[in-house]
Coordinates of C-alpha atoms in Angstrom, one line a residue:
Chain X
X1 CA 94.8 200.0 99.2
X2 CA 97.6 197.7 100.6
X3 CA 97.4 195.7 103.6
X4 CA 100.5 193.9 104.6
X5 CA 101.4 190.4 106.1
X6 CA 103.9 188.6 107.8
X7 CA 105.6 185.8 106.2
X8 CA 108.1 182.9 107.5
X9 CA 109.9 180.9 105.3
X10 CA 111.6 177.4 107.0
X11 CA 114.5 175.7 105.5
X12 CA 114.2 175.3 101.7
X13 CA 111.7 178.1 101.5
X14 CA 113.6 180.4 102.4
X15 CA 115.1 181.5 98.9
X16 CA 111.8 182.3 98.2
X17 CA 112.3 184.9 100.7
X18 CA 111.0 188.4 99.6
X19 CA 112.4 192.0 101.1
X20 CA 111.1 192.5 104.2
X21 CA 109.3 189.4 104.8
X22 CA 107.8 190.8 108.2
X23 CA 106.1 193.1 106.4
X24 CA 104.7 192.3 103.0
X25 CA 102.4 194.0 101.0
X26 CA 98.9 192.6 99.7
X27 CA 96.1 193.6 98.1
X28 CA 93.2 192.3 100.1
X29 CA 91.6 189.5 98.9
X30 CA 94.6 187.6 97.3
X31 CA 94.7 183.9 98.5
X32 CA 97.8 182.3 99.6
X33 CA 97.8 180.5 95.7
X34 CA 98.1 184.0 94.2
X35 CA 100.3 185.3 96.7
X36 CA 102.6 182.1 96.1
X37 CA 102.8 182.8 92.0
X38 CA 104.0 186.2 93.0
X39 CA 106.9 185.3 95.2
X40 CA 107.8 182.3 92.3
X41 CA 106.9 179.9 94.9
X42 CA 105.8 176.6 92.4
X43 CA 102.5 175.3 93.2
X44 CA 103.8 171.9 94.1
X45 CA 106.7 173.5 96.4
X46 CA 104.4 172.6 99.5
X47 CA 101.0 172.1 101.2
X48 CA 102.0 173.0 104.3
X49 CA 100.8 176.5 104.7
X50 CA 99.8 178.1 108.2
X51 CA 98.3 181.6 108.7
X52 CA 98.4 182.9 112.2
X53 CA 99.1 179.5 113.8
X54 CA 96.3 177.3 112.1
X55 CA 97.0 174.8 108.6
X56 CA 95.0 176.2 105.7
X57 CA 95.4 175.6 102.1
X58 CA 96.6 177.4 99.3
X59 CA 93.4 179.1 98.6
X60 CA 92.7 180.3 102.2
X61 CA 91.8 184.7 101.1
X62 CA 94.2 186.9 103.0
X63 CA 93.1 190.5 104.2
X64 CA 96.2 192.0 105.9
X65 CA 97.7 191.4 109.4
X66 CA 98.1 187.9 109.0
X67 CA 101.2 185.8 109.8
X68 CA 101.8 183.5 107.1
X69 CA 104.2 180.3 107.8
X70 CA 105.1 178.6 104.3
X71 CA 106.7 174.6 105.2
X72 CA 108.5 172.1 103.0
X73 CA 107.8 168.9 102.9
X74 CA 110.8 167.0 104.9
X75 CA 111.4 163.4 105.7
X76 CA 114.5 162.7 106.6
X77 CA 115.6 160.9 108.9
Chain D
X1 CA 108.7 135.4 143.5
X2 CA 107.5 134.7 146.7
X3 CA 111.4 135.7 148.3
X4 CA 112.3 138.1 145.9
X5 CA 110.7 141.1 147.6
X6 CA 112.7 139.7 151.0
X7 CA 116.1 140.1 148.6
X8 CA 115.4 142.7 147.6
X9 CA 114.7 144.4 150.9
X10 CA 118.0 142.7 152.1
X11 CA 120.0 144.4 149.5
X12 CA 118.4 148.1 149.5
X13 CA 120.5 150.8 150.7
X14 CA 118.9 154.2 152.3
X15 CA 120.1 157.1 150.2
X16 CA 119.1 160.9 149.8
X17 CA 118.2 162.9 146.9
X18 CA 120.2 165.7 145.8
X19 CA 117.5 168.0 147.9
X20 CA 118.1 165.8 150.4
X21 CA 114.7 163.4 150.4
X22 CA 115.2 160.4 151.6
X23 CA 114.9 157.1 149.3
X24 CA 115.6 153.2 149.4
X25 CA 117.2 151.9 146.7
X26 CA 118.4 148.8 144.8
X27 CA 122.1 149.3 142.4
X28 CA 122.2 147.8 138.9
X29 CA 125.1 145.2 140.5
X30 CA 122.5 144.0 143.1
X31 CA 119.6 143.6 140.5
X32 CA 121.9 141.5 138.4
X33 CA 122.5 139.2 141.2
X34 CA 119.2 138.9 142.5
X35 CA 118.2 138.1 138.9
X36 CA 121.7 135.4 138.4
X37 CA 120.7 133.5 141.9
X38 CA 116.4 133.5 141.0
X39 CA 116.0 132.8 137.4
X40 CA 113.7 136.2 137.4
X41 CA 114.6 138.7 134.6
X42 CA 116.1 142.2 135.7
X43 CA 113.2 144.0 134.8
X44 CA 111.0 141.9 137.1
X45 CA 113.2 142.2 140.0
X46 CA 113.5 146.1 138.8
X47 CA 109.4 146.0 138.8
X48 CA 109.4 143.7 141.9
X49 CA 111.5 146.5 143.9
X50 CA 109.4 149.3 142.6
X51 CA 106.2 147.8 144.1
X52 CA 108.4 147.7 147.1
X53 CA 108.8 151.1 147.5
X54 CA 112.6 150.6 146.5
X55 CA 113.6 152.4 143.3
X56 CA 116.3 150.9 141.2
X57 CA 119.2 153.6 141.3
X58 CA 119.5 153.2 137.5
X59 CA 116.2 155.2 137.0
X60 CA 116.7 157.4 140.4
X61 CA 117.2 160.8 138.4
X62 CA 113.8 159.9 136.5
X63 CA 111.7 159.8 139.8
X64 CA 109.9 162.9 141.3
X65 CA 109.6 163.8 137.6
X66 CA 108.0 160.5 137.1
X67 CA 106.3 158.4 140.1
X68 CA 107.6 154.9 140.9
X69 CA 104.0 153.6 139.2
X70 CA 105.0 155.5 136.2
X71 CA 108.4 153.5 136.4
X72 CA 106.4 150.7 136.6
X73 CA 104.5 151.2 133.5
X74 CA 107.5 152.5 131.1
X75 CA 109.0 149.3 132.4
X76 CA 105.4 147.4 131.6
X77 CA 105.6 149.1 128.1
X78 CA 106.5 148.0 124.3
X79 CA 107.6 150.5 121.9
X80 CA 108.3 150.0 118.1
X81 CA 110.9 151.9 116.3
X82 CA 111.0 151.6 112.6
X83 CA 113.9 153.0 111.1
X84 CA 117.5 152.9 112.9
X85 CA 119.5 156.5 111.6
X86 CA 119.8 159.5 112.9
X87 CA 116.5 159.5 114.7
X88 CA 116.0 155.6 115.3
X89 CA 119.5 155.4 117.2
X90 CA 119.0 158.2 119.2
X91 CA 115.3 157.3 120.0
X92 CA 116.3 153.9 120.8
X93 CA 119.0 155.3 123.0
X94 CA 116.9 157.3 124.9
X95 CA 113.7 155.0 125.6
X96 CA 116.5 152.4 126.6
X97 CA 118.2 155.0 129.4
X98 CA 114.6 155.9 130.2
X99 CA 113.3 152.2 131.4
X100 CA 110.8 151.5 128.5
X101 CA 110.8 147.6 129.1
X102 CA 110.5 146.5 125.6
X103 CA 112.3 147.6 121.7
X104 CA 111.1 146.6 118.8
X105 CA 113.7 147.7 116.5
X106 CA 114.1 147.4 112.6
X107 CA 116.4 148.6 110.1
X108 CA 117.1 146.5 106.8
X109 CA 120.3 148.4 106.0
X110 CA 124.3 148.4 106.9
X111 CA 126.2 151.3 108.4
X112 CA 127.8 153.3 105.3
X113 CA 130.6 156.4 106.0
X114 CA 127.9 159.0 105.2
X115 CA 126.2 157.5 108.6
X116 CA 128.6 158.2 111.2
X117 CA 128.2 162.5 111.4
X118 CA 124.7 161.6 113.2
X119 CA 124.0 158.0 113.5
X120 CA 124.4 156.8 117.3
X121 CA 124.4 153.7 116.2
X122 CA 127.2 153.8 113.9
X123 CA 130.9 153.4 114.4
X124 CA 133.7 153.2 112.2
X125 CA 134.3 149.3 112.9
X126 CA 130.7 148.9 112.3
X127 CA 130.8 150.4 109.1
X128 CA 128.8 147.2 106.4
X129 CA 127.5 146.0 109.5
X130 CA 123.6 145.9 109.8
X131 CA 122.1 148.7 111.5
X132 CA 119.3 146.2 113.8
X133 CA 122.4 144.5 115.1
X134 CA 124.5 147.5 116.4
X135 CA 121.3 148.3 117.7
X136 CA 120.3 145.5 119.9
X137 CA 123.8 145.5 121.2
X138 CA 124.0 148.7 121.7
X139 CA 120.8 148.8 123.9
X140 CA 121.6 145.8 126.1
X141 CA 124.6 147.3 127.1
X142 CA 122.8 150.5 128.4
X143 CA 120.2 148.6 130.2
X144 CA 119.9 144.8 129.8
X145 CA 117.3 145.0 131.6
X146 CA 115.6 146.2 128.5
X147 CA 113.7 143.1 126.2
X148 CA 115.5 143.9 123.1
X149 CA 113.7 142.4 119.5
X150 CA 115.6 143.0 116.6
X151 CA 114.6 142.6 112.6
X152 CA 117.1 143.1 110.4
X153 CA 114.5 143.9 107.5
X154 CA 112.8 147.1 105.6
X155 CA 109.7 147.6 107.2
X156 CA 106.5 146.2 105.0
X157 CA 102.9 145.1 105.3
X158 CA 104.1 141.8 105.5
X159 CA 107.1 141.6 108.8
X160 CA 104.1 144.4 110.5
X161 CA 102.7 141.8 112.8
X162 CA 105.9 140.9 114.2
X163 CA 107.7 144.2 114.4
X164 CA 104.3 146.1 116.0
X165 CA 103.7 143.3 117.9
X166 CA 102.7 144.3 121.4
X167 CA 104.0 148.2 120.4
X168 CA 101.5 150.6 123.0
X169 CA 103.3 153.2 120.6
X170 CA 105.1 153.4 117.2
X171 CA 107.8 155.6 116.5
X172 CA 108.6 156.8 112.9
X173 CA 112.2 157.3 112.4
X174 CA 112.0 156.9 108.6
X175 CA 113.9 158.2 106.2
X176 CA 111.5 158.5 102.9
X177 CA 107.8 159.4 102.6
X178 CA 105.8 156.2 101.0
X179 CA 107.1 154.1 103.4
X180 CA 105.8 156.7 106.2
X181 CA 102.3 156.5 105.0
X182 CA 102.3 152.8 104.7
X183 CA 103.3 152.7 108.3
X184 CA 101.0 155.4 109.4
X185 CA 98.1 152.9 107.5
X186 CA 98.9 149.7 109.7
X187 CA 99.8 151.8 112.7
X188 CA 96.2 153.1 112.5
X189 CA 94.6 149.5 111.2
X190 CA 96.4 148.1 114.6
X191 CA 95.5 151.3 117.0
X192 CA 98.9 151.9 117.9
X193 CA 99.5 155.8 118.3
X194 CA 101.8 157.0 115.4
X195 CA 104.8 159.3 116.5
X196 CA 106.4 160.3 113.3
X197 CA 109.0 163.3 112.8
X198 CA 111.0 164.0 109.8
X199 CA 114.4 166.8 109.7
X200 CA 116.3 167.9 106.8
X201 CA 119.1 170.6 107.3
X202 CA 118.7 172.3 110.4
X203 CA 115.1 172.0 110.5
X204 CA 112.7 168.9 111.6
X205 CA 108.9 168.8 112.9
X206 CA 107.7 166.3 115.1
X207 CA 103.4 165.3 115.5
X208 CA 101.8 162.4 117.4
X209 CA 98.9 160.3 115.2
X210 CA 95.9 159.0 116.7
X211 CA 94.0 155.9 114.7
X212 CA 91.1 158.5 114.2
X213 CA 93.7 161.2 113.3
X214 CA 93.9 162.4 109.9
X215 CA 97.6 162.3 110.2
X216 CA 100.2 162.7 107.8
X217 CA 97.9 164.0 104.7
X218 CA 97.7 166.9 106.8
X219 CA 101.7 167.5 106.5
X220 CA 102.6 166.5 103.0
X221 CA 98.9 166.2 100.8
X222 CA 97.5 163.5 99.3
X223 CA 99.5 160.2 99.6
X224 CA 99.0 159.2 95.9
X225 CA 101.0 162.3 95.0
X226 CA 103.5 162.5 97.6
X227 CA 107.6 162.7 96.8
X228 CA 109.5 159.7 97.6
X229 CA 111.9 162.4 99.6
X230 CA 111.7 165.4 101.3
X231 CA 114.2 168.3 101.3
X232 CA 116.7 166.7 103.1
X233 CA 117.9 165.2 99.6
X234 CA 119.2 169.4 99.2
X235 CA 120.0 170.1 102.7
X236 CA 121.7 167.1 104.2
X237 CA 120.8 165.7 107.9
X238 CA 122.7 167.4 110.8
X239 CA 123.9 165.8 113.8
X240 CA 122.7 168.5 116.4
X241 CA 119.0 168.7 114.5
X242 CA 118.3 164.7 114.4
X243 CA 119.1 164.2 117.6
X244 CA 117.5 167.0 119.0
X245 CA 113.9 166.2 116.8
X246 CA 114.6 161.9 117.6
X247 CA 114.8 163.7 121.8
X248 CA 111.4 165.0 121.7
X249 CA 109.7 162.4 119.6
X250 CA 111.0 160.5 122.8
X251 CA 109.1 163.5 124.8
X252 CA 105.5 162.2 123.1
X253 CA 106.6 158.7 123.6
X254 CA 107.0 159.0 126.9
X255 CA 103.9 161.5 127.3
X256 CA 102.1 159.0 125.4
X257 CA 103.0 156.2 127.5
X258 CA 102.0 157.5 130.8
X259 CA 99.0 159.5 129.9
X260 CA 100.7 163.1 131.0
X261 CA 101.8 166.7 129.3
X262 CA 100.5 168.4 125.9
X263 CA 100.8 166.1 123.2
X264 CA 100.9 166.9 119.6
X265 CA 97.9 165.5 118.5
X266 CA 97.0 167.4 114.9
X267 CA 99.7 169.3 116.1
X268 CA 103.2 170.4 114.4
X269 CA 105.9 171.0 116.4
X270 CA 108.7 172.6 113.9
X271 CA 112.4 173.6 115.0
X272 CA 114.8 175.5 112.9
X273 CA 117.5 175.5 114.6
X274 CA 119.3 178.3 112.5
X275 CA 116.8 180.9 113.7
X276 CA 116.3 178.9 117.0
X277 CA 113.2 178.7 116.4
X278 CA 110.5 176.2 118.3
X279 CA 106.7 176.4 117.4
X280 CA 103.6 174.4 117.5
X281 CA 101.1 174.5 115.0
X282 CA 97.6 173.8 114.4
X283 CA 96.9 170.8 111.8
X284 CA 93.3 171.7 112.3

């Protein structure tokens, strides 16, 4: 069964960007580590990961319905 | 100052606010010469008239916003900006226009070309010049009433004393990340709250650190494994983004500072400006 989540890339992220990022498909479960290997997002891209709001890391388990925020690291300046 | 407040008085002029309140108030010409003919600094005289009921007219669109106490105290205040780009300049800038009574501003570099599409400080006959220079000048002629203390230096553990000294809050305009953390680390060691903000592109996020805050491992991991630079060093830094992240770092300056509003304490305030978009999240 697939459940589905929101994601929002910012700035660099974005060419990570899948097809309808408003609605993705998951299998529940997945953490955000798994569901960044499947988008080609590399593991060191960022830590700055927020589901619905709130900072989590990358092996925070998402069931569906969540809104997913996915951050680079910037400093300029 | 036992006739200063007599001056003072002498000098005032009744005036209305655009709703039509009446005020009394003192012009910047008036301050000066109250200042030339007693010895006393602008800013005393500006403090002197505030406790008078009489608000300088420099500062008369910050007032019903702000109460003349709160004048009082931005004027009472010492802020620390570290870094003098596209954030430090416009920072700078703004706490100057706003009536924060002391800068401590440092910058160890020179204006280069690539400065001048964001840089307030920067001008074309500036260009080689050092940054901390421009600065100071810069400042004293938007408000010399403002105690200007310029280093022309790179931030370190070692010129900290001197460039934090007094600082009720430090402002991170950096432009790399090691350097942040070290500043977050003596910022914290001192008990200075930490405003720090970083843009690349048309995106930025701003959060305000606490000495008992986790802080900046919450935005960018561990420090030992941290990039020297960000993704600015792919997407450039845009005139319209720095200066709108360097305006509301000023916002939690100024919130800090007189103990009002939400402040983003383990709090992210992003902005991408492409998708005008303005959140706050959660660091914990």
């Amino acid at each position: 069964m697939k459940n589905f989540v929101s994601l929002n890339f910012v700035s660099t992220m974005k060419k990570f960007m899948p097809e309808s990022p408003g609605k993705y498909p998951i299998n529940p479960g997945v953490t955000v580590k798994e569901l960044f290997a499947e988008l080609g997002i590399p593991s060191d891209a960022t830590k700055l990961v927020f589901i619905n709001g709130v900072r989590k890391d990358t092996e925070y388990i998402l069931n569906g319905g969540e809104k997913v925020g996915i951050f680079p690291p910037l400093s300029g300046g | 100052m036992t006739n200063i407040p007599a001056k003072i008085k002498k000098l005032a002029k009744q005036s209305t606010f655009p709703d039509g309140e009446p005020y009394t108030g003192i012009s910047v010409a008036n301050t000066f010469n109250i200042s030339d003919e007693s010895g006393y600094s602008q800013r005393e005289i500006e403090i002197c008239a505030l406790g008078e009921n009489i608000i300088p007219e420099r500062y008369i669109r910050n007032m019903r916003t702000y109460t003349l106490e709160e004048q009082v105290l931005l004027l009472k205040s010492t802020v620390s900006i570290i870094g003098l780009g596209g954030l430090g300049g416009a920072v700078s800038e703004i706490l100057a226009r706003g009536g924060v009574g002391t800068l401590n501003i440092a910058d160890g570099d020179c204006f280069e070309d690539s400065n001048l599409n964001r840089q307030l400080f920067s001008s074309e006959e500036l260009l080689e010049k050092p940054k901390a220079d421009a600065g100071a000048k810069r400042i004293k002629a938007i408000n010399s009433s403002i105690d200007v203390n310029h280093f022309k230096t790179f931030f370190d553990e070692e010129n900290a004393p001197e460039i934090l000294k007094n600082a009720d809050v430090v402002v991170d305009c950096l432009d790399n990340l090691s350097i942040r953390f070290t500043l977050e680390e003596i910022a914290k060691k001192r008990g200075i709250p930490f405003v720090s903000a970083a843009v690349a592109g048309s995106a930025g996020h701003i959060t305000t650190i606490f000495p008992e805050d986790p802080g900046l491992e919450l935005i960018y991991g561990n420090r030992r494994n941290v990039p020297h630079k960000g993704a600015e060093t792919s997407l450039g830094c845009l005139p319209h983004t720095v200066t709108t992240i360097a305006a509301i770092e000023c916002s939690e300056v100024f919130k800090v500072l007189l103990k009002n509003g939400a402040i983003l304490k383990n709090q992210l305030l992003v902005v991408d400006l492409m998708d005008n978009m303005i959140e706050v999240y959660k660091l914990l």
